[in-house]
Coordinates of C-alpha atoms and ligand atoms in Angstrom, one line a residue:
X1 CA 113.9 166.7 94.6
X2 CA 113.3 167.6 98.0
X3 CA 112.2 164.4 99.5
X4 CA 115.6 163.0 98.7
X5 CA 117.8 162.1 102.0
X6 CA 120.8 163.8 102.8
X7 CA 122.5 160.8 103.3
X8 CA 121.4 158.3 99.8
X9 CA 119.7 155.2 100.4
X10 CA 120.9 152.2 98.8
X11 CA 118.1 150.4 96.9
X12 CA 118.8 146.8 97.2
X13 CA 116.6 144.6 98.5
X14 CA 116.8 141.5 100.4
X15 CA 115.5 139.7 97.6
X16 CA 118.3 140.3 95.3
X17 CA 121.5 138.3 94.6
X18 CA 123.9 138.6 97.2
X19 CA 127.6 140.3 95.3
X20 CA 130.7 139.1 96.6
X21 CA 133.3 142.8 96.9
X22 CA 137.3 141.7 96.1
X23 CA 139.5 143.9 97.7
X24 CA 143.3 143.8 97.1
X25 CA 145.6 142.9 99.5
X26 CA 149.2 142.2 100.2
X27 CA 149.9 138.3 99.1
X28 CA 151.6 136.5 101.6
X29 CA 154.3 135.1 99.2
X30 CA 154.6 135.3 95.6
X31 CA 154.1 131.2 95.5
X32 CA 150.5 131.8 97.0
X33 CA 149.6 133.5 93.7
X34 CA 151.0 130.7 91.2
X35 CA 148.5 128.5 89.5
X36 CA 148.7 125.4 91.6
X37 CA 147.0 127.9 94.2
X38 CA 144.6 128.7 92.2
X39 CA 144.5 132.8 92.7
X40 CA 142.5 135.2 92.3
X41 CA 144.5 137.8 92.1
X42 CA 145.6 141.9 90.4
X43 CA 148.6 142.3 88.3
X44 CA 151.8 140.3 87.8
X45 CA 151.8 137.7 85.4
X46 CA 149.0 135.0 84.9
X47 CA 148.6 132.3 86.7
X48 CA 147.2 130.1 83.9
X49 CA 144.2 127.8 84.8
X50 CA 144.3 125.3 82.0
X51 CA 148.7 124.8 81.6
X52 CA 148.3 124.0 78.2
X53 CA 146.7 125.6 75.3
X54 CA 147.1 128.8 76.9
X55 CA 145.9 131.8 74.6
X56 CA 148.3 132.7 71.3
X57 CA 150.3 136.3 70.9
X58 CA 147.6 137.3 68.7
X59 CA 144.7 136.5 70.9
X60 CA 146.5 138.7 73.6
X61 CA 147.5 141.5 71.8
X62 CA 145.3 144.5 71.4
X63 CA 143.1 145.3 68.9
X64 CA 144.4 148.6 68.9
X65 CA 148.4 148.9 68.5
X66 CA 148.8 145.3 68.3
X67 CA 151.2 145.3 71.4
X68 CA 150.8 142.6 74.3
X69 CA 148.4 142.8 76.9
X70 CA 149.3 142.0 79.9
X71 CA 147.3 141.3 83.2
X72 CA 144.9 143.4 84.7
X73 CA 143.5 140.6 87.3
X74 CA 141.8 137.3 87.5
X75 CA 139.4 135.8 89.3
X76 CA 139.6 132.3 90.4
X77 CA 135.3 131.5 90.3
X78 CA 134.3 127.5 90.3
X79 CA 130.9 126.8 89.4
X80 CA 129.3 124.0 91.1
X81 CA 126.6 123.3 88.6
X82 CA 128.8 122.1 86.5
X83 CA 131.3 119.2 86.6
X84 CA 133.4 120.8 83.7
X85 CA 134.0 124.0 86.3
X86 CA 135.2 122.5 89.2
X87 CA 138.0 124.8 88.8
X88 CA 137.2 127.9 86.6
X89 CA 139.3 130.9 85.9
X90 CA 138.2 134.0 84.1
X91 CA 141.1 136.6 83.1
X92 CA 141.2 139.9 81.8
X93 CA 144.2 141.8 80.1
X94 CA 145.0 145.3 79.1
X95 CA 147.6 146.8 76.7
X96 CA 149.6 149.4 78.6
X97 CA 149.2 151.9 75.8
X98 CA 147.9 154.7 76.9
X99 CA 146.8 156.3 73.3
X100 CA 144.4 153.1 72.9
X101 CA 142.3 154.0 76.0
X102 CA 139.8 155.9 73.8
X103 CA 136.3 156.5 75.8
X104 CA 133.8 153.8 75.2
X105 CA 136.6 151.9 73.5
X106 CA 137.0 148.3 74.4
X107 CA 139.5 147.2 71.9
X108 CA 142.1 147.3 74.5
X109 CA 141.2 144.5 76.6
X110 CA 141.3 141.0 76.0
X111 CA 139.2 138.1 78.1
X112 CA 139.1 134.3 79.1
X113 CA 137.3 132.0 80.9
X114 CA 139.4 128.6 81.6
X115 CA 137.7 125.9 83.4
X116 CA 138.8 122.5 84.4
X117 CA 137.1 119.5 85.8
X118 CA 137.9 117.7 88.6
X119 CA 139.9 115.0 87.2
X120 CA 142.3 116.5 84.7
X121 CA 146.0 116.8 83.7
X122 CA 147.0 119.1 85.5
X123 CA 145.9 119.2 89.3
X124 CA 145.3 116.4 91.8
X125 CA 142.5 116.2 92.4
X126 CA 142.5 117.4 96.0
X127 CA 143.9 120.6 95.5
X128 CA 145.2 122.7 98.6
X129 CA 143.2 125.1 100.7
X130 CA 141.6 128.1 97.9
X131 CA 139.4 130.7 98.9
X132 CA 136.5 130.8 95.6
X133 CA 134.8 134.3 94.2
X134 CA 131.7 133.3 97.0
X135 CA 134.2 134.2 99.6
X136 CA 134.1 130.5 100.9
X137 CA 137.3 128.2 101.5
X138 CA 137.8 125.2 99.4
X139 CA 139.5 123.1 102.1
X140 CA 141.9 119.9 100.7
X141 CA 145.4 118.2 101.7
X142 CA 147.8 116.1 100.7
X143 CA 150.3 116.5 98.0
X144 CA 149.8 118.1 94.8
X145 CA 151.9 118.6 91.9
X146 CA 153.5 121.7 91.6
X147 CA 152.9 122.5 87.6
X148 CA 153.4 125.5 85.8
X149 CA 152.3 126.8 82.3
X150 CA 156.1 126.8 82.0
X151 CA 156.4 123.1 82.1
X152 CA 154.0 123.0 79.4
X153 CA 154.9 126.3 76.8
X154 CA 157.6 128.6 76.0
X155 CA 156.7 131.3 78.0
X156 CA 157.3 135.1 77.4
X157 CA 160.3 136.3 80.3
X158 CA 158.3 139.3 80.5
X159 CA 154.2 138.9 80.7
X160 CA 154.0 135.6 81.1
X161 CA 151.7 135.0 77.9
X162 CA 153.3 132.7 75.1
X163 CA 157.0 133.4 74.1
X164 CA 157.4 132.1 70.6
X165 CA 160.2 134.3 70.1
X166 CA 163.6 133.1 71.7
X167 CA 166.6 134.8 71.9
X168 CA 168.8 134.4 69.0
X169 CA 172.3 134.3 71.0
X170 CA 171.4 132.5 74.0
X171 CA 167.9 130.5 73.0
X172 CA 166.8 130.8 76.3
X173 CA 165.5 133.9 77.2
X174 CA 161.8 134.1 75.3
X175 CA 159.4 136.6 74.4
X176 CA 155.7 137.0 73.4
X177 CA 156.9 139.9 70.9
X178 CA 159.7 142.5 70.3
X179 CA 158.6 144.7 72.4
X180 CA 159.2 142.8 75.5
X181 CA 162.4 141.8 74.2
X182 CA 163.4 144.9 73.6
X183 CA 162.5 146.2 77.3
X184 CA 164.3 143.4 78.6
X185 CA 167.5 143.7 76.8
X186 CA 169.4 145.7 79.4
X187 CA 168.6 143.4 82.0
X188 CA 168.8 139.8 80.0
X189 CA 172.0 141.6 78.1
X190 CA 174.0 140.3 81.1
X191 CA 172.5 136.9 81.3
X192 CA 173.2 136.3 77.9
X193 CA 176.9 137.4 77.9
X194 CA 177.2 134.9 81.0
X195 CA 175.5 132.0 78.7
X196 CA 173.3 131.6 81.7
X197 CA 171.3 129.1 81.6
X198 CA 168.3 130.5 84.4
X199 CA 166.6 133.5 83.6
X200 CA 165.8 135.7 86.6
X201 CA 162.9 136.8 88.3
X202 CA 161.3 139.5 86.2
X203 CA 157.9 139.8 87.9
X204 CA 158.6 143.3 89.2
X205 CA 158.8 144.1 85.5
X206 CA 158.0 147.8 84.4
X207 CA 155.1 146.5 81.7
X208 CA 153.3 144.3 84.1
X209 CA 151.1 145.6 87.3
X210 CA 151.8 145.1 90.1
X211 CA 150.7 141.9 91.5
X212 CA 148.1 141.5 94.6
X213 CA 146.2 139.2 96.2
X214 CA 142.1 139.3 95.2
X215 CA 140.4 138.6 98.8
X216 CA 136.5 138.6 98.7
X217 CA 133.3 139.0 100.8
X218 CA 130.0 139.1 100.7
X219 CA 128.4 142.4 100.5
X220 CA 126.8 143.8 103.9
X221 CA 124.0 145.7 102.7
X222 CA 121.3 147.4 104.7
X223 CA 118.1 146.4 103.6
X224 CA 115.9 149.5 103.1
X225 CA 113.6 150.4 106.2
X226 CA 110.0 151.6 105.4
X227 CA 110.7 154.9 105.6
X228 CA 113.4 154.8 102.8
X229 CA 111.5 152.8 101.1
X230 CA 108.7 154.6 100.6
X231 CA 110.9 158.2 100.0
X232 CA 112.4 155.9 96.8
X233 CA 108.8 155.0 96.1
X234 CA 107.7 158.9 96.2
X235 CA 111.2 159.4 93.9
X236 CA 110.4 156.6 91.5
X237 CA 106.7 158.1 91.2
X238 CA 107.8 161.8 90.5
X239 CA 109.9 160.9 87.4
X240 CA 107.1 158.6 86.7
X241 CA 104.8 161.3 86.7
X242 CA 106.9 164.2 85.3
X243 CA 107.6 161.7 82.4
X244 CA 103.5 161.5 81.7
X245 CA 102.8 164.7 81.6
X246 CA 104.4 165.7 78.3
X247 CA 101.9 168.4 77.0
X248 CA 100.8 169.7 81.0
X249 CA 104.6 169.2 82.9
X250 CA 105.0 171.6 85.4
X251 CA 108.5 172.0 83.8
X252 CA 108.4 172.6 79.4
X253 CA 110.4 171.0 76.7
X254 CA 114.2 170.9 76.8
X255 CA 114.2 172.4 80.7
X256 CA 112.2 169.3 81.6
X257 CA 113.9 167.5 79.2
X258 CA 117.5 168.3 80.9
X259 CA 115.9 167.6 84.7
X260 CA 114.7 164.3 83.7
X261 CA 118.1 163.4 82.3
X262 CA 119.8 165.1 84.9
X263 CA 117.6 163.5 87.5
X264 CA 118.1 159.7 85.7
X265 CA 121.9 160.3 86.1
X266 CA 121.8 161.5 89.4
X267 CA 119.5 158.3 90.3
X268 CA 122.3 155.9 88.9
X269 CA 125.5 158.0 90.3
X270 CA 123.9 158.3 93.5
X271 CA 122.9 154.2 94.0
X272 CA 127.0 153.6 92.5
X273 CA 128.1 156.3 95.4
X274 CA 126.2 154.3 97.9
X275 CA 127.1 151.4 97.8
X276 CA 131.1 152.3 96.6
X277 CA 131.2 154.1 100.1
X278 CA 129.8 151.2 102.3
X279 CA 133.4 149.7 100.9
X280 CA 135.4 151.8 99.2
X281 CA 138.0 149.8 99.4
X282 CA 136.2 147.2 96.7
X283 CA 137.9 147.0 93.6
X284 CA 135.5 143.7 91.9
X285 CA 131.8 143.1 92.3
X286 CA 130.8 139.6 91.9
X287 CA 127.5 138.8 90.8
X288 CA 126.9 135.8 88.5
X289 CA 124.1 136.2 86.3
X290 CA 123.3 139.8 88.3
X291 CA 123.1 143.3 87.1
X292 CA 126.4 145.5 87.1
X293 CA 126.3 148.5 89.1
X294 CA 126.2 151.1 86.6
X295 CA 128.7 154.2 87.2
X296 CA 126.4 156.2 84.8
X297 CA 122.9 156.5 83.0
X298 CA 124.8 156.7 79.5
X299 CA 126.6 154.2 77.7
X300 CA 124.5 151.3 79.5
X301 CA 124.6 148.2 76.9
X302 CA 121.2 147.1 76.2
X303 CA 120.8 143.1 75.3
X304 CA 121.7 143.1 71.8
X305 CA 125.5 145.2 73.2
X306 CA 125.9 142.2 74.7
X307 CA 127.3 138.9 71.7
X308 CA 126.5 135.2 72.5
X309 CA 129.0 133.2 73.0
X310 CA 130.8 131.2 70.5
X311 CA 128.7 128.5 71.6
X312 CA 125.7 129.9 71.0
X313 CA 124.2 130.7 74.1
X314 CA 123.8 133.8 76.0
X315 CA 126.7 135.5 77.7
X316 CA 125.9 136.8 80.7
X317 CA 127.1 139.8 83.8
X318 CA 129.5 137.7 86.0
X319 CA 131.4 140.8 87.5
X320 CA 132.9 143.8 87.7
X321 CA 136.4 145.6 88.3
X322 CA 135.4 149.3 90.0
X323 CA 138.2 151.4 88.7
X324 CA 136.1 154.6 89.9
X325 CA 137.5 153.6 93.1
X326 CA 141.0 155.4 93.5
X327 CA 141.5 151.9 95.6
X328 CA 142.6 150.5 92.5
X329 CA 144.7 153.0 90.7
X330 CA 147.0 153.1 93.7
X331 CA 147.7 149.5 93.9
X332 CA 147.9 149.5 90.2
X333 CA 150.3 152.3 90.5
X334 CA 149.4 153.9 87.0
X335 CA 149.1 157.4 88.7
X336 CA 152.8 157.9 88.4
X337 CA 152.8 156.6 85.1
X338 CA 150.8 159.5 83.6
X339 CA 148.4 156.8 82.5
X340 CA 144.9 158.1 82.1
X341 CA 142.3 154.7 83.5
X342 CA 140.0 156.7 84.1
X343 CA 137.4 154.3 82.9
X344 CA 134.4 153.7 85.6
X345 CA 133.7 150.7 85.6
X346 CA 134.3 147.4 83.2
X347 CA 131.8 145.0 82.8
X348 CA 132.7 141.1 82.5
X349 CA 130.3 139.0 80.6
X350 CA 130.9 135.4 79.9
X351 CA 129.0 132.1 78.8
X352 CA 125.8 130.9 80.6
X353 CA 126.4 127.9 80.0
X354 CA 129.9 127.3 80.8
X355 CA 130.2 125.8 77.5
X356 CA 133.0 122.8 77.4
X357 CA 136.3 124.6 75.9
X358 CA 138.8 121.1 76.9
X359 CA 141.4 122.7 78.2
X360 CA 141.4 125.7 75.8
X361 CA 140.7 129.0 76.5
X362 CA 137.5 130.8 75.3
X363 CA 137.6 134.4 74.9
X364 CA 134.8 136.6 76.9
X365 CA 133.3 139.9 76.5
X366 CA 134.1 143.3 78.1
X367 CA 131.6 146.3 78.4
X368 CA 133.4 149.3 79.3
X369 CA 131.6 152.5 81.1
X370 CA 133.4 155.1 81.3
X371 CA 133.4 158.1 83.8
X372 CA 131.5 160.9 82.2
X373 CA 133.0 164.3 82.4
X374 CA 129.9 165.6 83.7
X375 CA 129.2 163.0 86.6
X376 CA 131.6 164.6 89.0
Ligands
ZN1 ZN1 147.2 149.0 72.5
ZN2 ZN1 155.5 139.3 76.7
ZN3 ZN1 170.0 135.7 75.1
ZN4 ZN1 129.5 129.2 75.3

């Protein structure tokens, strides 16, 4: 296509919803990041929104090997529509099994939306400073209790998720499963000889990631001048055209066929690469009821991909985590780990509505892209 630009032109316009980019950065204590603070954060353990209720074993475990997930991030995203969201979490978990990340697979991940109004039994209600998904500051003072999901559950040593399981020496130490017993033995085995009655700090914990802060701002993005504007326009109209002409195309059958694909996956890889390198540091994409930047043409979930929620309404795009991004995989620090994450992009979609869950958890919905061989 020869009226293409060197240099690709992003195609947003002015009119469309601003997206707030998260970029990871180092916290500035651990105690920033617990759930009194209201995080939004990468790795470590949750910091539950809602302290009780918090999701059972089995609603965290994978659909594929059965193992725990554990966190991959969450987002700390209040909606002000809505007096049930003052304070409004949405998390997303992985297993840590590399055999279950199949391509196009999304058995794997596990998510939840908490939310929380104002007055509730958890938080005062003048929580201390937070910075929201929008990139603003939610500024507060005074005191505020200090609560933990531990004060409320039994919670696994390990992940942080549920811990039905206790040791059966020491009753102490518990665990989500056997598997994070088992990976802790060598370490608790001491504790438990001691009859100690503290466990240590385990967040630096092989099976978790580890943990970062989630900052965000809004995307800066060049609206595009005439000139570009009317090069996209001449673009837009080629394919448009080539697409018409079926029986007269200047190109025949499977050629054309193969340069209109190529050209359509191009078109997508090219708008991702644009706006990935105006931040390539962005590892999250927040658009509430927006469009996810697609890594690819393929694998693109139309409507019906995409389940109500429970409650009967719509679900729709709230954000995305850009794994494309190396950004992440370095913080995640999976590279060493021969762990293949190689998955694009992943798609968060939740309830419209915001649909009342107490202080429960409702499980979301995950659409995963992954990075096709042949977009490199
Ligand atoms: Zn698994
Ligand atoms: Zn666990
Ligand atoms: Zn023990
Ligand atoms: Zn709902």
């Amino acid at each position: 296509m020869a009226a293409k630009s060197v240099k690709p032109t992003c195609s947003c316009k002015a009119t469309e919803k601003p997206v707030d980019l998260g970029f990871v950065e180092e916290a500035e204590s651990a105690e920033s990041l617990l759930s009194y603070r209201f995080p939004s954060k990468v790795g470590g353990r949750p910091a539950w929104l809602a302290l009780d209720n918090i999701p059972g074993v089995e609603s965290v475990s994978c659909r594929s090997c059965g193992k725990s997930c554990v966190l991959l991030l969450q987002v700390y995203c209040p909606d002000d529509n809505s007096t049930n969201c003052f304070h409004r979490s949405v998390f997303v978990f992985v297993c840590r099994e590399s055999k279950c990340y199949q391509t196009d697979s999304t058995s794997y991940f596990r998510v939840f939306r908490s939310q929380l109004p104002r007055n509730n039994l958890f938080y005062s209600d003048q929580p201390p400073v937070v910075q929201i998904a929008s990139g603003e500051w939610k500024e507060t003072d005074g005191e505020f209790p200090k609560r933990s999901a531990a004060d409320f559950n039994k919670l696994c040593i390990i992940c942080g998720g549920l811990g039905p399981k206790a040791c059966a020496k020491c009753k102490v130490a518990s665990y989500c499963s056997k598997e994070h017993q088992k990976l802790d033995w060598r370490v608790h085995k001491q504790e438990c000889v001691k009859g100690l009655k503290e466990i240590s700090d385990r967040s630096s914990s092989s099976a978790l990631f580890p943990e970062f802060k989630l900052i965000t701002e809004t995307e800066e993005c060049d609206v595009i001048d005439d000139e570009n504007d009317a090069e996209e326009v001449k673009y837009e109209e080629i394919n448009r055209q080539s697409e018409q002409q079926s029986g007269e195309s200047f190109l025949s059958g499977e050629l054309e066929n193969m340069a209109l694909s190529e050209s359509e996956e191009d078109k997508v890889f090219q708008k991702f690469k644009c706006k990935i390198d105006r931040d390539p540091d962005q590892v999250l994409r927040y658009q509430k009821g927006g469009e996810p930047l697609w890594v690819s043409s393929k694998h693109i979930p139309s409507p019906d991909d995409i389940p109500a929620c429970s409650c009967g309404a719509k679900r729709q795009f709230e954000f995305q985590v850009i794994i494309y991004s190396s950004q992440l995989l370095n913080h995640l620090g999976v590279d060493n780990l021969g762990e293949s994450l190689d998955w694009g992009t992943l798609a968060v979609y939740t309830c419209a509505v915001n649909c009342d869950i107490g202080d429960s958890y409702a499980e979301e919905f995950l659409w995963k892209q992954d990075f096709h061989q042949d977009t490199r």
